[in-house]
């Protein structure tokens, strides 16, 4: 048992002993380091990474005398059955892949109730750490993500969907060759009724992956497909070029709102040195509608190869017509107003009589004022809704569930009014209720 007030400053070695009742091993003759724990055939040394599911240690396989990485499930022998199942699925998903761009899994096992698996040891830093210093040069970024796309295509060909592509899950190593890791929420692909290849959630409606890098359909609707990983590739490319994720915000709710309502800032606005062709590839991957993205990771890799050698891209930049159509889909009220004005203008010029034309102009002006007023009212209601969601999230952070519930209740529309409530409202509402029950 840990002493009172002794939680701070405890090293991973001590935590291991407390969690797993491990006994520190004597050093093997001829070794310069002392292994502080043993798991199966592996001597564990220092921690090199950790996440929500497990902790990764640098280790030495005794029988083969090689350095590997060993991932250990959090909770040790006390881990829940569902966590054990997900951990084994991660090992199985990565274990079926044999590709230079994927961290290979060697062995999997359980020792005294502690689940673990061993994999390649990749010394160095991950892509997030590399880019933290400064964004990559355009051609280096394209070459890096091209190799990642080829590895992800290999995974898709073998029925594995990653679902959590982000820079921290790409190890660069000392040779600067990227390797994809962390298949913790990966799933096997299955055929859907529409003929696409989809993967379902573990729990219906659960947000998967990292929202700043996840596709809209995955983060907002809880479904993921091959094109969801294509979006992830675009998010990784965006980060390598700009040094930040496509969407950033102070809270999860603000990120989800941007993911639903806004387009990412064009990379060239954040980094003017980004070539237009590379920006085109990046933004095509990040399209909100899956059918507008590349169909496969192989297509992403091919366009990145074409960029690298100076060939014409398969993708085309979105022109003014495409941007206008996208704007209309997201703002139908204002788009309807613009269309009404256009029709009215054409009808007004086609009239042959002065009085008829004058009456038409008056009608157009009245319609314009009415629709502008409606559009202004809707924009004001949307701003009120956004402010209310933010205020409720802050109240929830302050553990004032009463105020959070009151703020969320105010956002419930009256009969006949437009309902702005999205996943962020229901997420906050569920959290408020759950805290009240506690």
Short mmCIF file of C-alpha atoms in Angstrom, two decimals:
data_model
loop_
_atom_site.label_atom_id
_atom_site.label_comp_id
_atom_site.label_asym_id
_atom_site.label_seq_id
_atom_site.Cartn_x
_atom_site.Cartn_y
_atom_site.Cartn_z
CA UNK A 1 0.00 0.00 0.00
CA UNK A 2 1.26 3.49 -0.82
CA UNK A 3 1.86 5.76 2.18
CA UNK A 4 -0.46 8.74 2.67
CA UNK A 5 0.66 11.65 0.57
CA UNK A 6 3.22 9.48 -1.21
CA UNK A 7 1.68 9.52 -4.69
CA UNK A 8 3.92 12.29 -5.99
CA UNK A 9 7.40 11.61 -7.25
CA UNK A 10 7.12 7.82 -7.35
CA UNK A 11 9.15 6.38 -10.20
CA UNK A 12 7.71 3.87 -12.73
CA UNK A 13 9.84 1.14 -11.11
CA UNK A 14 8.11 1.63 -7.73
CA UNK A 15 4.67 1.76 -9.34
CA UNK A 16 5.42 -1.51 -11.14
CA UNK A 17 6.32 -3.20 -7.89
CA UNK A 18 3.16 -1.96 -6.20
CA UNK A 19 0.88 -2.88 -9.13
CA UNK A 20 2.32 -6.23 -10.15
CA UNK A 21 4.15 -7.44 -7.03
CA UNK A 22 7.30 -7.62 -9.14
CA UNK A 23 10.70 -8.51 -7.75
CA UNK A 24 13.73 -6.66 -9.03
CA UNK A 25 16.06 -8.94 -10.98
CA UNK A 26 19.80 -9.19 -10.62
CA UNK A 27 21.72 -8.01 -13.66
CA UNK A 28 22.74 -10.60 -16.19
CA UNK A 29 26.46 -11.13 -16.36
CA UNK A 30 28.06 -8.82 -18.91
CA UNK A 31 25.18 -6.35 -19.00
CA UNK A 32 25.77 -2.71 -18.21
CA UNK A 33 22.19 -2.10 -17.12
CA UNK A 34 20.12 -3.62 -14.38
CA UNK A 35 16.67 -4.94 -15.28
CA UNK A 36 14.27 -3.91 -12.54
CA UNK A 37 11.48 -6.32 -13.53
CA UNK A 38 10.95 -9.43 -15.63
CA UNK A 39 7.87 -10.33 -17.64
CA UNK A 40 7.95 -13.68 -19.39
CA UNK A 41 11.21 -13.89 -21.33
CA UNK A 42 11.76 -10.13 -21.13
CA UNK A 43 13.82 -7.96 -18.81
CA UNK A 44 12.19 -4.54 -18.48
CA UNK A 45 14.22 -1.35 -18.28
CA UNK A 46 12.97 2.23 -18.66
CA UNK A 47 9.52 3.45 -19.70
CA UNK A 48 9.52 4.90 -23.22
CA UNK A 49 5.83 5.71 -23.76
CA UNK A 50 2.42 5.45 -22.16
CA UNK A 51 -1.19 5.94 -23.16
CA UNK A 52 -4.72 5.29 -22.07
CA UNK A 53 -4.48 1.53 -22.53
CA UNK A 54 -0.93 0.60 -21.60
CA UNK A 55 2.67 1.46 -20.83
CA UNK A 56 5.57 0.69 -23.19
CA UNK A 57 8.97 -0.29 -21.81
CA UNK A 58 12.34 -0.80 -23.42
CA UNK A 59 13.17 -4.42 -22.80
CA UNK A 60 15.62 -7.20 -23.59
CA UNK A 61 14.51 -10.62 -24.77
CA UNK A 62 16.70 -12.99 -22.84
CA UNK A 63 16.64 -16.00 -25.19
CA UNK A 64 17.49 -14.04 -28.33
CA UNK A 65 19.50 -11.29 -26.65
CA UNK A 66 17.76 -8.52 -28.61
CA UNK A 67 16.32 -5.18 -27.57
CA UNK A 68 12.57 -4.86 -28.05
CA UNK A 69 9.67 -2.78 -26.76
CA UNK A 70 7.11 -4.43 -24.47
CA UNK A 71 3.65 -2.95 -24.02
CA UNK A 72 1.94 -3.82 -20.74
CA UNK A 73 -1.79 -3.43 -20.11
CA UNK A 74 -2.63 -0.85 -17.47
CA UNK A 75 -4.09 -2.28 -14.30
CA UNK A 76 -2.04 -5.46 -14.46
CA UNK A 77 -3.89 -8.45 -13.02
CA UNK A 78 -6.78 -6.16 -12.00
CA UNK A 79 -7.56 -5.02 -15.56
CA UNK A 80 -11.18 -5.35 -16.69
CA UNK A 81 -12.11 -8.14 -19.17
CA UNK A 82 -13.08 -5.58 -21.81
CA UNK A 83 -9.67 -3.89 -21.51
CA UNK A 84 -7.97 -7.27 -21.87
CA UNK A 85 -10.01 -8.01 -24.99
CA UNK A 86 -9.14 -4.65 -26.58
CA UNK A 87 -5.48 -5.15 -25.70
CA UNK A 88 -5.41 -8.56 -27.38
CA UNK A 89 -7.17 -7.12 -30.43
CA UNK A 90 -4.48 -4.47 -30.70
CA UNK A 91 -1.79 -7.16 -30.69
CA UNK A 92 -3.73 -9.25 -33.24
CA UNK A 93 -4.35 -6.26 -35.55
CA UNK A 94 -0.70 -5.18 -35.58
CA UNK A 95 0.53 -8.78 -35.60
CA UNK A 96 -1.09 -9.57 -38.94
CA UNK A 97 0.84 -6.74 -40.64
CA UNK A 98 4.33 -7.21 -42.09
CA UNK A 99 5.40 -3.89 -43.60
CA UNK A 100 8.49 -1.66 -43.19
CA UNK A 101 6.19 1.20 -42.21
CA UNK A 102 4.46 -0.65 -39.36
CA UNK A 103 5.98 -1.44 -35.97
CA UNK A 104 6.03 -5.27 -36.02
CA UNK A 105 4.61 -7.32 -33.15
CA UNK A 106 6.75 -10.34 -32.18
CA UNK A 107 5.10 -12.05 -29.25
CA UNK A 108 2.04 -11.82 -27.03
CA UNK A 109 1.35 -13.35 -23.66
CA UNK A 110 0.14 -13.11 -20.09
CA UNK A 111 2.27 -13.47 -16.97
CA UNK A 112 0.63 -13.72 -13.55
CA UNK A 113 -2.49 -12.10 -14.96
CA UNK A 114 -0.57 -9.25 -16.64
CA UNK A 115 -1.22 -8.96 -20.40
CA UNK A 116 1.68 -7.89 -22.61
CA UNK A 117 3.06 -8.06 -26.13
CA UNK A 118 6.48 -7.35 -27.56
CA UNK A 119 7.29 -5.39 -30.70
CA UNK A 120 10.08 -3.62 -32.53
CA UNK A 121 12.07 -1.16 -30.48
CA UNK A 122 12.29 2.12 -32.43
CA UNK A 123 14.74 4.52 -30.77
CA UNK A 124 14.35 8.23 -31.40
CA UNK A 125 11.31 10.48 -31.40
CA UNK A 126 7.79 10.41 -32.78
CA UNK A 127 6.53 12.72 -35.51
CA UNK A 128 4.77 15.03 -33.04
CA UNK A 129 8.04 15.60 -31.20
CA UNK A 130 9.85 16.15 -34.49
CA UNK A 131 7.36 18.76 -35.70
CA UNK A 132 7.22 20.46 -32.31
CA UNK A 133 10.58 22.01 -33.12
CA UNK A 134 9.45 23.35 -36.50
CA UNK A 135 7.21 22.19 -39.40
CA UNK A 136 8.83 19.86 -41.90
CA UNK A 137 9.98 21.14 -45.25
CA UNK A 138 7.35 20.43 -47.90
CA UNK A 139 9.10 17.60 -49.74
CA UNK A 140 10.21 15.95 -46.50
CA UNK A 141 6.63 16.11 -45.21
CA UNK A 142 5.28 14.65 -48.46
CA UNK A 143 7.83 11.80 -48.43
CA UNK A 144 7.09 11.02 -44.79
CA UNK A 145 3.30 10.89 -45.19
CA UNK A 146 3.67 8.96 -48.46
CA UNK A 147 5.39 6.15 -46.55
CA UNK A 148 2.73 6.30 -43.84
CA UNK A 149 -0.01 6.11 -46.50
CA UNK A 150 1.63 3.05 -48.04
CA UNK A 151 1.74 1.39 -44.62
CA UNK A 152 -1.93 2.22 -43.97
CA UNK A 153 -2.90 0.87 -47.39
CA UNK A 154 -1.11 -2.36 -46.48
CA UNK A 155 -3.15 -2.47 -43.26
CA UNK A 156 -6.39 -1.94 -45.20
CA UNK A 157 -5.47 -4.71 -47.63
CA UNK A 158 -5.12 -7.03 -44.63
CA UNK A 159 -8.45 -5.96 -43.17
CA UNK A 160 -7.19 -3.58 -40.48
CA UNK A 161 -8.52 -0.04 -39.96
CA UNK A 162 -6.29 2.09 -37.72
CA UNK A 163 -8.83 4.78 -36.63
CA UNK A 164 -6.32 6.81 -34.58
CA UNK A 165 -3.79 8.27 -37.00
CA UNK A 166 -1.93 11.23 -35.51
CA UNK A 167 1.70 12.40 -35.35
CA UNK A 168 2.34 10.90 -31.90
CA UNK A 169 1.43 7.45 -33.28
CA UNK A 170 4.13 7.65 -35.97
CA UNK A 171 7.65 6.82 -34.78
CA UNK A 172 10.47 8.37 -36.78
CA UNK A 173 13.45 6.43 -35.47
CA UNK A 174 17.08 7.28 -35.96
CA UNK A 175 16.90 6.58 -39.72
CA UNK A 176 13.97 9.01 -40.30
CA UNK A 177 11.83 6.18 -41.68
CA UNK A 178 8.29 6.57 -40.26
CA UNK A 179 6.64 3.56 -38.62
CA UNK A 180 2.96 3.45 -37.65
CA UNK A 181 2.19 2.19 -34.16
CA UNK A 182 -0.64 2.08 -31.56
CA UNK A 183 -3.42 -0.03 -33.05
CA UNK A 184 -5.28 0.24 -29.73
CA UNK A 185 -8.65 1.11 -31.28
CA UNK A 186 -8.06 -0.61 -34.63
CA UNK A 187 -10.83 -2.82 -36.01
CA UNK A 188 -11.10 -5.45 -38.71
CA UNK A 189 -12.89 -4.26 -41.82
CA UNK A 190 -16.20 -5.76 -42.91
CA UNK A 191 -18.36 -5.36 -45.99
CA UNK A 192 -21.38 -3.06 -45.64
CA UNK A 193 -24.67 -3.20 -47.45
CA UNK A 194 -23.53 -0.33 -49.66
CA UNK A 195 -20.42 -2.22 -50.70
CA UNK A 196 -18.01 -0.01 -48.75
CA UNK A 197 -15.76 -1.27 -46.00
CA UNK A 198 -16.80 -0.06 -42.58
CA UNK A 199 -15.87 -0.65 -38.95
CA UNK A 200 -18.34 -0.30 -36.09
CA UNK A 201 -17.77 1.23 -32.68
CA UNK A 202 -17.18 -0.73 -29.56
CA UNK A 203 -20.01 1.28 -27.96
CA UNK A 204 -22.69 3.00 -30.02
CA UNK A 205 -22.13 6.75 -30.17
CA UNK A 206 -18.67 6.65 -28.54
CA UNK A 207 -16.18 9.24 -29.78
CA UNK A 208 -13.17 7.38 -31.16
CA UNK A 209 -9.61 8.48 -31.62
CA UNK A 210 -8.36 12.04 -31.12
CA UNK A 211 -11.04 14.58 -32.15
CA UNK A 212 -8.47 17.05 -33.49
CA UNK A 213 -7.36 14.41 -36.03
CA UNK A 214 -10.50 12.24 -36.40
CA UNK A 215 -12.87 12.49 -39.35
CA UNK A 216 -16.31 14.11 -38.86
CA UNK A 217 -18.17 10.81 -39.35
CA UNK A 218 -15.98 9.12 -36.75
CA UNK A 219 -15.98 11.88 -34.13
CA UNK A 220 -19.59 13.03 -34.56
CA UNK A 221 -21.52 9.98 -35.79
CA UNK A 222 -19.46 7.10 -34.47
CA UNK A 223 -18.69 5.32 -37.75
CA UNK A 224 -15.37 4.78 -39.48
CA UNK A 225 -14.30 3.47 -42.89
CA UNK A 226 -11.25 3.39 -45.13
CA UNK A 227 -11.82 7.05 -46.02
CA UNK A 228 -11.76 7.87 -42.30
CA UNK A 229 -8.12 6.75 -42.25
CA UNK A 230 -7.61 8.86 -45.41
CA UNK A 231 -8.82 11.84 -43.38
CA UNK A 232 -6.32 10.87 -40.67
CA UNK A 233 -3.52 10.91 -43.26
CA UNK A 234 -4.58 14.42 -44.26
CA UNK A 235 -4.59 15.50 -40.62
CA UNK A 236 -1.06 14.14 -40.16
CA UNK A 237 0.11 15.92 -43.32
CA UNK A 238 -1.56 19.14 -42.11
CA UNK A 239 0.30 18.92 -38.79
CA UNK A 240 3.67 18.27 -40.43
CA UNK A 241 3.21 21.35 -42.63
CA UNK A 242 1.75 23.78 -40.07
CA UNK A 243 2.85 22.47 -36.67
CA UNK A 244 -0.76 22.11 -35.42
CA UNK A 245 -3.84 19.95 -35.85
CA UNK A 246 -6.55 20.89 -38.39
CA UNK A 247 -8.87 21.92 -35.54
CA UNK A 248 -7.76 23.22 -32.14
CA UNK A 249 -9.76 24.66 -29.26
CA UNK A 250 -9.87 25.04 -25.49
CA UNK A 251 -12.43 22.25 -25.00
CA UNK A 252 -13.56 19.06 -26.68
CA UNK A 253 -16.93 20.67 -27.41
CA UNK A 254 -15.36 23.60 -29.26
CA UNK A 255 -13.33 21.21 -31.41
CA UNK A 256 -16.41 19.12 -32.25
CA UNK A 257 -18.34 22.28 -33.16
CA UNK A 258 -15.58 23.34 -35.55
CA UNK A 259 -15.45 19.84 -36.99
CA UNK A 260 -19.15 20.08 -37.81
CA UNK A 261 -19.42 23.71 -38.94
CA UNK A 262 -16.05 24.94 -40.23
CA UNK A 263 -13.33 24.12 -42.73
CA UNK A 264 -9.71 23.88 -41.56
CA UNK A 265 -7.58 26.95 -42.14
CA UNK A 266 -5.73 26.50 -45.44
CA UNK A 267 -2.13 25.34 -44.73
CA UNK A 268 -0.69 28.14 -46.88
CA UNK A 269 -2.28 30.73 -44.58
CA UNK A 270 -0.37 29.26 -41.64
CA UNK A 271 2.80 28.45 -43.58
CA UNK A 272 3.19 30.41 -46.84
CA UNK A 273 6.04 28.12 -47.97
CA UNK A 274 3.64 25.20 -48.52
CA UNK A 275 3.28 24.52 -52.28
CA UNK A 276 -0.23 24.74 -53.71
CA UNK A 277 -0.17 21.15 -54.97
CA UNK A 278 0.68 19.82 -51.51
CA UNK A 279 -2.09 21.96 -50.00
CA UNK A 280 -4.49 20.48 -52.57
CA UNK A 281 -3.59 16.93 -51.48
CA UNK A 282 -3.96 17.84 -47.82
CA UNK A 283 -7.35 19.54 -48.17
CA UNK A 284 -8.75 16.77 -50.38
CA UNK A 285 -7.98 14.28 -47.59
CA UNK A 286 -9.71 16.60 -45.11
CA UNK A 287 -12.99 16.97 -47.01
CA UNK A 288 -15.95 16.66 -44.64
CA UNK A 289 -17.88 14.41 -47.03
CA UNK A 290 -16.12 11.00 -47.28
CA UNK A 291 -17.01 10.58 -50.97
CA UNK A 292 -15.08 13.77 -51.79
CA UNK A 293 -11.82 12.41 -50.32
CA UNK A 294 -9.38 10.01 -51.92
CA UNK A 295 -10.96 6.56 -52.11
CA UNK A 296 -7.92 4.73 -50.68
CA UNK A 297 -4.67 5.40 -48.87
CA UNK A 298 -2.90 4.17 -52.01
CA UNK A 299 -4.34 7.12 -53.95
CA UNK A 300 -2.96 9.48 -51.30
CA UNK A 301 0.47 7.85 -51.59
CA UNK A 302 0.34 8.10 -55.39
CA UNK A 303 -0.45 11.83 -55.41
CA UNK A 304 2.29 12.46 -52.85
CA UNK A 305 4.70 10.54 -55.09
CA UNK A 306 3.59 12.66 -58.07
CA UNK A 307 4.21 15.81 -56.05
CA UNK A 308 7.67 14.58 -55.12
CA UNK A 309 8.72 14.00 -58.75
CA UNK A 310 6.92 17.03 -60.18
CA UNK A 311 4.14 15.20 -62.05
CA UNK A 312 0.54 16.40 -62.40
CA UNK A 313 -1.71 15.43 -59.50
CA UNK A 314 -4.78 13.24 -59.72
CA UNK A 315 -6.58 15.64 -57.38
CA UNK A 316 -7.73 19.08 -58.41
CA UNK A 317 -7.99 22.11 -56.11
CA UNK A 318 -11.48 23.17 -55.14
CA UNK A 319 -12.39 26.16 -57.33
CA UNK A 320 -14.77 29.01 -56.72
CA UNK A 321 -17.77 27.00 -57.87
CA UNK A 322 -16.91 24.16 -55.50
CA UNK A 323 -16.35 26.53 -52.59
CA UNK A 324 -19.64 28.28 -53.37
CA UNK A 325 -21.53 24.98 -53.46
CA UNK A 326 -19.99 23.98 -50.12
CA UNK A 327 -20.96 27.36 -48.65
CA UNK A 328 -24.53 26.94 -49.87
CA UNK A 329 -24.86 23.49 -48.28
CA UNK A 330 -23.80 24.86 -44.92
CA UNK A 331 -25.81 28.10 -45.07
CA UNK A 332 -29.01 27.26 -46.94
CA UNK A 333 -30.90 30.32 -45.67
CA UNK A 334 -28.34 32.80 -46.99
CA UNK A 335 -27.90 30.74 -50.15
CA UNK A 336 -31.66 30.88 -50.72
CA UNK A 337 -31.53 34.62 -50.27
CA UNK A 338 -28.78 34.93 -52.87
CA UNK A 339 -30.67 32.72 -55.30
CA UNK A 340 -33.84 34.75 -54.80
CA UNK A 341 -31.93 37.94 -55.52
CA UNK A 342 -30.48 36.45 -58.69
CA UNK A 343 -33.86 35.27 -59.96
CA UNK A 344 -35.40 38.60 -59.10
CA UNK A 345 -32.65 40.46 -60.96
CA UNK A 346 -33.12 38.36 -64.10
CA UNK A 347 -36.89 38.74 -63.95
CA UNK A 348 -36.57 42.50 -63.46
CA UNK A 349 -34.40 43.00 -66.57
CA UNK A 350 -36.74 40.86 -68.68
CA UNK A 351 -39.80 43.04 -68.00
CA UNK A 352 -41.03 45.32 -70.76
CA UNK A 353 -43.06 47.74 -68.73
CA UNK A 354 -41.79 50.34 -66.33
CA UNK A 355 -44.52 49.87 -63.71
CA UNK A 356 -44.15 46.10 -63.70
CA UNK A 357 -40.41 46.44 -63.31
CA UNK A 358 -40.77 48.97 -60.51
CA UNK A 359 -43.18 46.67 -58.65
CA UNK A 360 -40.77 43.79 -59.09
CA UNK A 361 -37.93 45.83 -57.66
CA UNK A 362 -40.05 46.76 -54.64
CA UNK A 363 -40.94 43.11 -54.13
CA UNK A 364 -37.30 42.11 -54.29
CA UNK A 365 -36.35 44.75 -51.77
CA UNK A 366 -39.04 43.60 -49.36
CA UNK A 367 -38.03 39.97 -49.81
CA UNK A 368 -34.39 40.87 -49.29
CA UNK A 369 -35.09 42.73 -46.08
CA UNK A 370 -37.26 39.90 -44.78
CA UNK A 371 -34.72 37.20 -45.60
CA UNK A 372 -31.84 39.30 -44.25
CA UNK A 373 -33.78 39.74 -41.05
CA UNK A 374 -34.40 36.00 -40.88
CA UNK A 375 -30.76 35.28 -41.57
CA UNK A 376 -29.71 37.77 -38.91
CA UNK A 377 -32.08 36.22 -36.39
CA UNK A 378 -30.75 32.73 -37.16
CA UNK A 379 -27.15 33.91 -36.84
CA UNK A 380 -27.98 35.53 -33.51
CA UNK A 381 -29.66 32.33 -32.28
CA UNK A 382 -26.64 30.30 -33.37
CA UNK A 383 -24.30 32.67 -31.52
CA UNK A 384 -26.50 32.40 -28.44
CA UNK A 385 -26.42 28.62 -28.70
CA UNK A 386 -22.63 28.52 -29.06
CA UNK A 387 -22.17 30.84 -26.08
CA UNK A 388 -24.59 28.73 -24.03
CA UNK A 389 -22.72 25.51 -24.84
CA UNK A 390 -19.43 27.11 -23.88
CA UNK A 391 -20.87 28.50 -20.63
CA UNK A 392 -22.34 25.08 -19.78
CA UNK A 393 -19.00 23.39 -20.39
CA UNK A 394 -17.28 25.89 -18.10
CA UNK A 395 -19.92 25.34 -15.42
CA UNK A 396 -19.42 21.61 -15.72
CA UNK A 397 -15.66 22.04 -15.35
CA UNK A 398 -16.40 24.04 -12.19
CA UNK A 399 -18.60 21.09 -11.03
CA UNK A 400 -21.66 23.36 -10.95
CA UNK A 401 -24.04 20.80 -12.45
CA UNK A 402 -27.08 22.86 -11.49
CA UNK A 403 -25.95 25.84 -13.52
CA UNK A 404 -24.81 23.58 -16.38
CA UNK A 405 -28.21 21.89 -16.47
CA UNK A 406 -30.01 25.23 -16.42
CA UNK A 407 -27.88 26.59 -19.27
CA UNK A 408 -28.43 23.46 -21.35
CA UNK A 409 -32.18 23.57 -20.71
CA UNK A 410 -32.30 27.13 -22.05
CA UNK A 411 -30.92 25.84 -25.36
CA UNK A 412 -33.89 23.48 -25.86
CA UNK A 413 -35.90 24.94 -28.78
CA UNK A 414 -39.53 25.87 -28.48
CA UNK A 415 -42.07 24.16 -30.70
CA UNK A 416 -41.54 25.02 -34.35
CA UNK A 417 -38.11 26.62 -33.83
CA UNK A 418 -34.89 25.35 -35.40
CA UNK A 419 -32.98 22.93 -33.19
CA UNK A 420 -29.26 23.77 -33.08
CA UNK A 421 -28.43 21.05 -30.60
CA UNK A 422 -25.69 18.73 -31.79
CA UNK A 423 -23.43 16.06 -30.28
CA UNK A 424 -21.76 18.66 -28.05
CA UNK A 425 -25.10 19.47 -26.31
CA UNK A 426 -25.99 15.83 -25.70
CA UNK A 427 -22.45 15.07 -24.49
CA UNK A 428 -22.61 17.89 -21.93
CA UNK A 429 -26.16 16.88 -20.94
CA UNK A 430 -25.07 13.27 -20.33
CA UNK A 431 -22.09 14.45 -18.27
CA UNK A 432 -24.32 16.73 -16.20
CA UNK A 433 -26.76 13.90 -15.46
CA UNK A 434 -24.00 11.46 -14.59
CA UNK A 435 -22.39 13.93 -12.16
CA UNK A 436 -25.79 14.56 -10.55
CA UNK A 437 -26.22 10.82 -10.00
CA UNK A 438 -22.81 10.67 -8.37
#
